[in-house]
Amino acid sequence: MSSTTVEQVQEPTGDFTSNDTPPRRLGLALFVICAAQLMIVLDGTIVNIALPHIATDLAFSQANLQWVVTIYTLAFGGVLLLGGRLGDLYGRRRMFVWGVVLFTLASLVAGVAQNEAMMLGARAVQGLGGALAAPNALALITTTFPAGKERNRAMGVFAAMSGAGAAIGLILGGALSEVDWRWNFFINLPIGALVAFFGQRILSESEDGHGSLDVPGAITSIAGLSALVYGLTHAASTSWGDATTVTYLAVGAALLVAFVVIETRVAHPLLPMRIPGDRTRGTSYFVMLVVGAGMFAMFYFLGIYIQNILGYSPLKSGLAFLPFSVGIVVAAQAASFLISRVDPRWISGAGAAFATVGMWGFTHLTPESTYAANLLPWIVVLAFGLGLIFVPLTLTAVHGVAHEDSSVASAVLNTMQQVGGTIGLATLSTIFVNNLNDKVAELTAKMPQSGPAPTQEQLAAAQKMIADEAFTYGASRAYVVAAIMIAVGGIITLVALNVRHRELASDGAAPAHMG
């Protein structure tokens, strides 16, 4: 097989070793990594549409049903930092493959689950597997593909899979739930098996890192992040003043403060403070958190709007998000082309402007709105904007990181997205509920208080009208705040992200053999 050698660029923060040499088939390597990332990301939404069927078949109580989603979120978000550091210490390919295998086996157990305990246990293990695989997937791109055109293209595909995965999950969830909800888990089996098989053979292994595992840091990070994520999730379903919410948020914050203190004092920290302390990376992480917080409003509220108000079936609802996936992919590829010519802050800043306009467009939805005229244009604009945001920020989030820290740096980015989404859902749900209740009270007060008693049909129609009006009003207020979040992220990007596009092309790479 013929090969072309890509000249090595000097890395200021560390040198590649022979074990870091990228695989010969970079295209197949990218496919393997992105397939794993897509599987992990779409699992966050694919299960949502199946929840009513799961509740019926496994006799879930309504109170416990939310744990099918929450326990996955807790395990995934809580263990991400540890998963990243394990990759740096013991091999990124090894942890990536183990994570995929664990995720796949847990998917099998979830698919054959016969009761609540079996399902919840499997979902927790899925989260653990995802936390091992996700940060090491991004790190493998950073250490496999040479800085410049190859890495930009790879990051474009990776960011597209990450951004479109949630929408693809809704589409698959709707289609598979029409057959049997268990296929929402079984679909991971062939994907996971192929990724593990080819990952072991195609991806190159990194050398084991130096140092030892920071056990106190691991314990405080896992406990702190889990408590924070649970507190935010609980706030979304209750209130910010609820005693349980306040307790978990306070405990989570205290543990994370303890984690930071520990990391500044141990010889081999789980998260070296030089990683988030760098201006470029710190800005990228924070903006990802803010944008993630705003983005989750779109999936959550639009999913309900499309099904309950437009009256779409689960499958048709999933297909309604297909333009979002297409928009993300197109914009991500455009961003990967532009990043070698334009500084990342201008690309991400422009993306934030598009995304803000798209989110603002949803504030005008009413019960009488139609998909084609009032929804589709804003979905496309939002998706295009987010695609322009994700690629540059994914690159800048790992820019200049020493190769021995690449997995944990990737884990911080994943953690920011996870925590940001949870913060956004909790905050925007509170805004939504408060405005919905106010609108219900306002519309109810306007109902005729005298005259002949309404028929059952008239009463049902009036209740439906109030419910739809109140929902769209409450959601519109949440969209306003989400648009502000994304706009703030854009402003921060323009002001604080000062890395130049030429610097991204000299981040260092090993000789790559492409054939």
Coordinates of C-alpha atoms in Angstrom, one line a residue:
M1 CA 0.0 0.0 0.0
S2 CA 1.4 3.4 -0.9
S3 CA 1.7 6.0 1.8
T4 CA 2.3 9.7 2.2
T5 CA 4.2 11.0 5.2
V6 CA 2.8 14.1 6.9
E7 CA 5.8 16.1 8.2
Q8 CA 6.0 16.4 11.9
V9 CA 5.3 19.7 13.5
Q10 CA 7.1 20.6 16.7
E11 CA 4.9 20.3 19.8
P12 CA 5.8 22.9 22.5
T13 CA 4.1 21.0 25.3
G14 CA 5.3 17.5 24.7
D15 CA 6.6 15.0 22.2
F16 CA 5.0 12.0 20.6
T17 CA 6.5 8.7 21.3
S18 CA 6.6 5.8 18.9
N19 CA 3.5 4.4 20.5
D20 CA 1.6 7.6 19.7
T21 CA 2.1 7.1 15.9
P22 CA -1.3 7.4 14.3
P23 CA -2.8 4.4 12.4
R24 CA -2.3 4.1 8.7
R25 CA -6.0 4.3 7.9
L26 CA -7.0 7.6 9.4
G27 CA -10.4 7.6 7.6
L28 CA -11.4 4.3 9.3
A29 CA -10.0 5.5 12.6
L30 CA -12.2 8.6 12.4
F31 CA -15.2 6.4 11.5
V32 CA -14.6 4.2 14.6
I33 CA -14.2 7.1 17.0
C34 CA -17.2 9.0 15.7
A35 CA -19.4 5.9 15.6
A36 CA -18.7 5.5 19.3
Q37 CA -19.4 9.2 20.1
L38 CA -22.6 9.0 18.1
M39 CA -23.8 5.9 20.0
I40 CA -23.1 7.6 23.4
V41 CA -24.6 11.0 22.5
L42 CA -27.8 9.7 21.0
D43 CA -28.4 7.4 24.0
G44 CA -29.2 10.6 25.9
T45 CA -32.3 11.2 23.9
I46 CA -33.2 7.9 22.2
V47 CA -34.7 6.6 25.5
N48 CA -36.9 9.6 26.1
I49 CA -39.5 8.6 23.5
A50 CA -39.5 5.0 24.8
L51 CA -40.2 6.0 28.5
P52 CA -44.0 5.5 28.3
H53 CA -43.5 2.0 26.9
I54 CA -40.8 1.1 29.4
A55 CA -43.1 2.3 32.2
T56 CA -45.9 0.0 31.0
D57 CA -43.9 -3.1 30.4
L58 CA -41.7 -3.0 33.5
A59 CA -44.3 -1.6 35.8
F60 CA -42.4 1.5 36.7
S61 CA -43.9 3.9 39.1
Q62 CA -44.2 7.5 37.8
A63 CA -41.8 8.7 40.5
N64 CA -39.1 6.2 39.5
L65 CA -39.5 6.5 35.8
Q66 CA -37.4 9.7 35.6
W67 CA -34.5 7.6 37.0
V68 CA -34.1 5.8 33.7
V69 CA -32.7 9.1 32.4
T70 CA -31.3 10.6 35.6
I71 CA -29.2 7.6 36.7
Y72 CA -27.5 7.6 33.3
T73 CA -26.8 11.3 33.6
L74 CA -25.4 11.0 37.1
A75 CA -23.0 8.1 36.2
F76 CA -21.9 9.7 33.0
G77 CA -21.4 13.3 34.3
G78 CA -19.9 12.2 37.6
V79 CA -17.2 9.9 36.2
L80 CA -16.1 11.8 33.1
L81 CA -13.0 13.4 34.7
L82 CA -11.9 10.1 36.1
G83 CA -12.5 8.4 32.8
G84 CA -10.3 11.0 31.1
R85 CA -7.4 10.7 33.6
L86 CA -7.5 6.9 33.4
G87 CA -6.9 7.2 29.6
D88 CA -3.9 9.5 30.2
L89 CA -2.5 7.1 32.7
Y90 CA -3.2 3.7 31.4
G91 CA -3.8 4.1 27.6
R92 CA -6.5 6.0 25.7
R93 CA -7.3 3.2 23.3
R94 CA -7.6 0.8 26.1
M95 CA -10.0 2.9 28.1
F96 CA -11.9 3.8 24.9
V97 CA -12.4 0.2 24.0
W98 CA -13.2 -0.9 27.6
G99 CA -15.8 1.9 27.8
V100 CA -17.4 0.9 24.5
V101 CA -17.5 -2.7 25.6
L102 CA -19.0 -1.8 29.0
F103 CA -21.6 0.5 27.3
T104 CA -22.5 -2.3 24.8
L105 CA -23.0 -5.0 27.5
A106 CA -25.1 -2.7 29.6
S107 CA -27.2 -1.9 26.5
L108 CA -27.9 -5.7 26.2
V109 CA -28.9 -5.9 29.8
A110 CA -31.2 -2.9 29.5
G111 CA -32.8 -4.4 26.4
V112 CA -33.7 -7.6 28.1
A113 CA -34.6 -5.9 31.5
Q114 CA -37.5 -7.5 33.3
N115 CA -38.0 -5.0 36.2
E116 CA -37.0 -1.6 37.5
A117 CA -33.9 -2.7 39.3
M118 CA -32.5 -4.4 36.2
M119 CA -33.2 -1.4 34.0
L120 CA -31.7 1.2 36.4
G121 CA -28.6 -0.9 37.1
A122 CA -28.0 -1.3 33.3
R123 CA -28.5 2.4 32.7
A124 CA -26.0 3.3 35.5
V125 CA -23.4 1.0 33.9
Q126 CA -24.1 2.5 30.5
G127 CA -23.2 5.9 32.0
L128 CA -20.0 4.5 33.4
G129 CA -19.1 3.1 30.0
G130 CA -19.8 6.3 28.3
A131 CA -17.7 8.2 30.8
L132 CA -14.7 6.0 29.9
A133 CA -15.2 6.2 26.2
A134 CA -16.3 9.8 25.5
P135 CA -13.3 11.8 26.8
N136 CA -10.8 9.3 25.3
A137 CA -12.6 9.5 21.9
L138 CA -11.9 13.2 21.6
A139 CA -8.3 12.7 22.9
L140 CA -7.7 10.0 20.3
I141 CA -8.6 12.6 17.6
T142 CA -6.2 15.1 19.1
T143 CA -3.3 12.7 19.3
T144 CA -4.0 10.8 16.1
F145 CA -4.6 13.5 13.6
P146 CA -1.9 16.0 12.7
A147 CA -2.6 19.6 13.5
G148 CA -4.0 21.6 10.6
K149 CA -6.2 20.3 7.8
E150 CA -6.4 16.7 8.9
R151 CA -7.3 17.5 12.5
N152 CA -9.7 20.3 11.5
R153 CA -11.6 17.9 9.2
A154 CA -11.7 15.2 11.9
M155 CA -12.9 17.7 14.5
G156 CA -15.6 18.8 12.1
V157 CA -16.9 15.3 11.7
F158 CA -16.6 14.6 15.4
A159 CA -18.4 17.9 16.4
A160 CA -21.1 17.1 13.8
M161 CA -21.7 13.7 15.4
S162 CA -21.8 15.2 18.9
G163 CA -24.2 18.0 17.9
A164 CA -26.5 15.9 15.7
G165 CA -26.5 12.9 18.0
A166 CA -29.3 14.2 20.1
A167 CA -31.6 14.8 17.1
I168 CA -30.7 11.5 15.6
G169 CA -31.6 9.9 18.9
L170 CA -35.1 11.4 18.7
I171 CA -35.5 10.1 15.1
L172 CA -34.3 6.6 16.0
G173 CA -36.3 6.6 19.2
G174 CA -39.5 7.3 17.4
A175 CA -38.9 4.7 14.7
L176 CA -37.7 1.9 17.0
S177 CA -40.4 2.6 19.6
E178 CA -42.9 1.9 16.9
V179 CA -41.5 -1.6 16.7
D180 CA -40.4 -2.4 20.3
W181 CA -38.8 -0.1 22.9
R182 CA -36.2 -2.7 23.6
W183 CA -34.6 -2.0 20.2
N184 CA -33.6 1.4 21.5
F185 CA -31.0 -0.5 23.4
F186 CA -30.4 -3.5 21.1
I187 CA -29.3 -1.1 18.3
N188 CA -26.1 -0.4 20.3
L189 CA -25.0 -4.0 20.1
P190 CA -23.8 -4.2 16.5
I191 CA -22.4 -0.7 16.7
G192 CA -20.6 -1.3 19.9
A193 CA -19.2 -4.7 18.7
L194 CA -17.8 -3.2 15.5
V195 CA -16.3 -0.2 17.3
A196 CA -14.6 -2.4 19.9
F197 CA -13.3 -4.8 17.2
F198 CA -11.9 -2.2 14.8
G199 CA -10.8 0.2 17.6
Q200 CA -8.5 -2.5 19.0
R201 CA -7.0 -3.0 15.6
I202 CA -7.1 0.4 13.9
L203 CA -6.3 2.9 16.7
S204 CA -2.8 3.3 18.0
E205 CA -2.2 3.0 21.8
S206 CA -0.6 5.8 23.7
E207 CA 2.2 5.1 26.2
D208 CA 1.1 4.7 29.8
G209 CA 1.3 8.1 31.6
H210 CA 3.6 9.0 34.4
G211 CA 2.4 9.3 38.0
S212 CA -0.3 7.7 40.0
L213 CA -4.1 8.0 40.3
D214 CA -5.3 10.8 42.5
V215 CA -7.7 8.9 44.6
P216 CA -8.9 11.8 46.9
G217 CA -9.4 13.9 43.8
A218 CA -11.4 11.1 42.1
I219 CA -13.6 10.6 45.1
T220 CA -14.4 14.3 45.6
S221 CA -14.9 14.9 41.9
I222 CA -17.3 12.0 41.4
A223 CA -19.3 12.8 44.6
G224 CA -19.3 16.5 43.9
L225 CA -20.3 16.3 40.2
S226 CA -22.9 13.7 41.0
A227 CA -24.4 15.7 43.8
L228 CA -24.5 18.8 41.6
V229 CA -26.1 17.1 38.7
Y230 CA -28.7 15.4 40.9
G231 CA -29.5 18.7 42.7
L232 CA -30.0 20.5 39.3
T233 CA -32.1 17.6 38.0
H234 CA -34.2 17.6 41.1
A235 CA -34.7 21.4 40.8
A236 CA -36.1 20.9 37.3
S237 CA -38.9 18.6 38.7
T238 CA -39.5 20.5 42.0
S239 CA -38.1 23.9 42.7
W240 CA -34.9 25.7 43.5
G241 CA -36.1 26.2 47.1
D242 CA -36.8 22.5 47.7
A243 CA -34.9 21.2 50.7
T244 CA -33.5 18.2 48.8
T245 CA -32.4 20.5 45.9
V246 CA -30.7 23.0 48.2
T247 CA -28.9 20.2 50.2
Y248 CA -27.5 18.4 47.1
L249 CA -26.4 21.7 45.5
A250 CA -24.7 22.8 48.7
V251 CA -23.0 19.4 49.2
G252 CA -21.9 19.3 45.5
A253 CA -20.5 22.8 45.6
A254 CA -18.6 22.1 48.9
L255 CA -17.1 18.9 47.4
L256 CA -16.0 20.6 44.2
V257 CA -14.3 23.3 46.3
A258 CA -12.5 20.5 48.2
F259 CA -11.6 18.9 44.9
V260 CA -10.0 22.1 43.6
V261 CA -8.0 22.5 46.9
I262 CA -6.8 18.9 46.6
E263 CA -5.8 19.4 43.0
T264 CA -3.5 22.3 43.9
R265 CA -1.7 20.3 46.6
V266 CA -1.2 16.7 45.3
A267 CA 1.8 15.7 43.2
H268 CA -0.2 14.0 40.4
P269 CA -3.6 15.7 40.3
L270 CA -6.6 14.2 38.6
L271 CA -7.2 17.6 36.9
P272 CA -4.0 19.7 36.7
M273 CA -5.1 23.3 37.2
R274 CA -3.0 24.4 34.2
I275 CA -5.6 22.9 32.0
P276 CA -8.7 25.0 32.8
G277 CA -6.4 27.9 34.0
D278 CA -5.2 28.6 30.4
R279 CA -7.2 31.5 28.9
T280 CA -8.0 29.8 25.6
R281 CA -9.1 26.6 27.2
G282 CA -10.9 28.2 30.1
T283 CA -12.9 30.4 27.7
S284 CA -13.8 27.4 25.5
Y285 CA -15.0 25.4 28.5
F286 CA -17.1 28.2 29.9
V287 CA -18.7 29.0 26.6
M288 CA -19.5 25.3 26.0
L289 CA -21.2 25.3 29.3
V290 CA -23.3 28.4 28.6
V291 CA -24.2 27.3 25.0
G292 CA -25.1 23.8 26.2
A293 CA -27.4 25.3 28.9
G294 CA -29.3 27.2 26.2
M295 CA -29.3 24.4 23.6
F296 CA -31.1 21.9 25.8
A297 CA -34.2 24.1 25.8
M298 CA -34.7 23.5 22.1
F299 CA -34.9 19.7 22.4
Y300 CA -36.9 19.6 25.6
F301 CA -39.6 22.1 24.9
L302 CA -39.9 21.6 21.1
G303 CA -40.2 17.9 21.6
I304 CA -43.3 18.4 23.7
Y305 CA -44.6 21.1 21.4
I306 CA -44.4 19.0 18.3
Q307 CA -46.1 16.0 19.9
N308 CA -48.7 17.6 22.2
I309 CA -49.7 20.7 20.2
L310 CA -48.9 19.9 16.6
G311 CA -50.1 16.4 17.2
Y312 CA -47.2 14.5 15.6
S313 CA -46.6 10.8 16.2
P314 CA -43.3 9.8 17.9
L315 CA -41.8 8.8 14.6
K316 CA -43.0 12.0 12.8
S317 CA -41.7 14.1 15.8
G318 CA -38.3 12.5 15.4
L319 CA -38.2 13.2 11.7
A320 CA -39.1 16.8 12.4
F321 CA -35.7 17.2 13.9
L322 CA -33.9 15.8 10.9
P323 CA -33.2 19.3 9.4
F324 CA -31.4 20.0 12.7
S325 CA -29.0 17.1 12.2
V326 CA -28.4 18.2 8.5
G327 CA -27.8 21.8 9.6
I328 CA -25.3 20.8 12.2
V329 CA -23.4 18.6 9.8
V330 CA -23.2 21.2 7.0
A331 CA -22.1 24.0 9.4
A332 CA -19.5 21.7 11.1
Q333 CA -17.9 21.0 7.7
A334 CA -18.0 24.7 6.8
A335 CA -16.3 25.5 10.1
S336 CA -13.6 22.9 9.7
F337 CA -12.8 24.5 6.3
L338 CA -12.8 28.0 7.6
I339 CA -10.8 27.3 10.8
S340 CA -7.5 27.2 8.8
R341 CA -8.2 30.7 7.4
V342 CA -10.2 32.6 10.0
D343 CA -9.6 33.0 13.8
P344 CA -11.9 30.7 15.8
R345 CA -13.5 33.5 17.8
W346 CA -15.0 35.0 14.6
I347 CA -16.4 31.6 13.5
S348 CA -17.8 30.8 16.9
G349 CA -19.0 34.4 17.4
A350 CA -20.9 34.3 14.1
G351 CA -22.3 30.9 15.0
A352 CA -23.6 32.3 18.3
A353 CA -25.3 35.1 16.4
F354 CA -27.0 32.6 14.2
A355 CA -28.0 30.4 17.1
T356 CA -29.3 33.3 19.1
V357 CA -31.5 34.4 16.2
G358 CA -32.7 30.8 15.8
M359 CA -33.6 30.4 19.4
W360 CA -35.3 33.8 19.5
G361 CA -37.5 32.7 16.5
F362 CA -39.0 30.0 18.7
T363 CA -40.4 32.7 21.1
H364 CA -43.0 33.5 18.4
L365 CA -44.6 30.0 18.4
T366 CA -48.3 29.8 19.1
P367 CA -50.8 26.9 19.2
E368 CA -51.7 27.9 15.6
S369 CA -48.2 27.8 14.3
T370 CA -47.2 25.4 11.5
Y371 CA -44.1 23.3 11.2
A372 CA -43.1 24.5 7.7
A373 CA -43.7 28.2 8.2
N374 CA -43.0 28.8 11.8
L375 CA -40.7 26.1 13.1
L376 CA -38.5 24.7 10.3
P377 CA -36.7 28.0 9.4
W378 CA -35.6 28.6 13.0
I379 CA -34.5 25.0 13.4
V380 CA -32.2 25.4 10.4
V381 CA -30.8 28.7 11.6
L382 CA -30.2 27.4 15.1
A383 CA -28.5 24.2 13.8
F384 CA -26.2 26.1 11.5
G385 CA -25.2 28.4 14.3
L386 CA -24.4 25.6 16.7
G387 CA -22.4 23.8 14.1
L388 CA -20.2 26.9 13.7
I389 CA -19.8 27.1 17.4
F390 CA -18.9 23.5 18.2
V391 CA -15.9 22.9 15.8
P392 CA -13.7 25.9 16.8
L393 CA -14.4 25.5 20.5
T394 CA -13.7 21.8 20.4
L395 CA -10.3 22.6 18.8
T396 CA -9.5 25.4 21.2
A397 CA -10.6 23.4 24.2
V398 CA -7.7 21.0 23.6
H399 CA -5.2 23.4 22.1
G400 CA -1.8 23.4 23.6
V401 CA -2.5 20.6 25.9
A402 CA 0.5 18.2 26.6
H403 CA -0.3 14.8 25.1
E404 CA -0.1 13.2 28.6
D405 CA -3.1 15.4 29.6
S406 CA -5.2 15.2 26.4
S407 CA -7.8 12.8 27.8
V408 CA -8.5 14.7 30.9
A409 CA -8.7 18.0 29.0
S410 CA -11.3 16.4 26.7
A411 CA -13.1 15.2 29.8
V412 CA -13.4 18.7 31.1
L413 CA -15.1 19.7 27.8
N414 CA -17.5 16.8 28.1
T415 CA -18.2 17.7 31.7
M416 CA -18.9 21.3 30.9
Q417 CA -21.4 20.3 28.2
Q418 CA -23.1 17.8 30.5
V419 CA -23.3 20.1 33.5
G420 CA -24.3 23.0 31.2
G421 CA -27.2 21.0 29.8
T422 CA -28.4 20.1 33.3
I423 CA -28.1 23.7 34.5
G424 CA -30.0 24.9 31.5
L425 CA -32.8 22.3 31.9
A426 CA -33.2 23.1 35.6
T427 CA -33.2 26.9 35.1
L428 CA -35.4 27.0 32.0
S429 CA -37.9 24.5 33.4
T430 CA -38.3 26.7 36.4
I431 CA -38.9 29.7 34.2
F432 CA -41.3 27.7 32.0
V433 CA -43.4 26.3 34.9
N434 CA -43.7 29.7 36.6
N435 CA -44.9 31.4 33.4
L436 CA -47.1 28.5 32.5
N437 CA -48.9 28.7 35.9
D438 CA -49.3 32.5 35.6
K439 CA -50.8 32.1 32.1
V440 CA -53.2 29.3 33.3
A441 CA -54.4 31.6 36.1
E442 CA -54.9 34.5 33.7
L443 CA -56.8 32.6 31.1
T444 CA -58.9 30.8 33.7
A445 CA -60.0 34.1 35.2
K446 CA -61.2 35.2 31.8
M447 CA -63.5 32.3 31.4
P448 CA -67.2 33.1 31.6
Q449 CA -68.4 32.8 35.2
S450 CA -72.1 32.9 34.4
G451 CA -74.5 31.6 31.8
P452 CA -75.5 28.0 30.9
A453 CA -73.1 25.3 32.1
P454 CA -70.8 24.1 29.3
T455 CA -71.0 20.7 27.8
Q456 CA -68.3 18.1 28.4
E457 CA -67.1 18.7 24.9
Q458 CA -67.0 22.5 25.4
L459 CA -65.2 22.1 28.7
A460 CA -62.6 19.8 27.2
A461 CA -62.0 22.2 24.3
A462 CA -61.6 25.1 26.8
Q463 CA -59.1 23.1 28.9
K464 CA -57.1 22.2 25.8
M465 CA -57.1 25.8 24.6
I466 CA -55.8 27.0 28.0
A467 CA -53.2 24.2 28.2
D468 CA -51.8 24.9 24.7
E469 CA -51.8 28.7 25.2
A470 CA -50.1 28.4 28.6
F471 CA -47.5 25.9 27.3
T472 CA -46.5 28.0 24.4
Y473 CA -46.3 31.1 26.6
G474 CA -44.2 29.4 29.2
A475 CA -41.9 27.9 26.6
S476 CA -41.5 31.2 24.8
R477 CA -40.2 32.8 28.1
A478 CA -37.7 29.9 28.4
Y479 CA -36.6 30.4 24.8
V480 CA -35.9 34.1 25.5
V481 CA -33.6 33.2 28.4
A482 CA -32.0 30.4 26.3
A483 CA -31.3 33.0 23.5
I484 CA -29.7 35.3 26.0
M485 CA -27.5 32.5 27.3
I486 CA -26.2 31.8 23.8
A487 CA -25.7 35.5 23.0
V488 CA -23.7 35.8 26.2
G489 CA -21.6 32.8 25.1
G490 CA -21.0 34.6 21.8
I491 CA -19.9 37.8 23.4
I492 CA -17.5 36.0 25.8
T493 CA -16.1 34.2 22.7
L494 CA -15.4 37.4 20.8
V495 CA -13.9 39.2 23.8
A496 CA -11.8 36.4 25.5
L497 CA -10.9 33.8 22.9
N498 CA -7.8 35.3 21.4
V499 CA -6.0 32.3 19.9
R500 CA -5.2 32.7 16.2
H501 CA -6.0 30.2 13.5
R502 CA -2.3 29.9 12.7
E503 CA -1.6 28.7 16.2
L504 CA -4.1 25.9 15.8
A505 CA -2.2 24.6 12.8
S506 CA 1.0 24.3 14.8
D507 CA -0.3 22.4 17.8
G508 CA 2.0 19.4 17.1
A509 CA 1.5 16.0 15.5
A510 CA 3.3 12.8 14.9
P511 CA 4.2 11.5 11.4
A512 CA 1.0 10.2 9.9
H513 CA 0.8 7.5 7.2
M514 CA -2.2 7.8 4.9
G515 CA -2.8 5.2 2.2

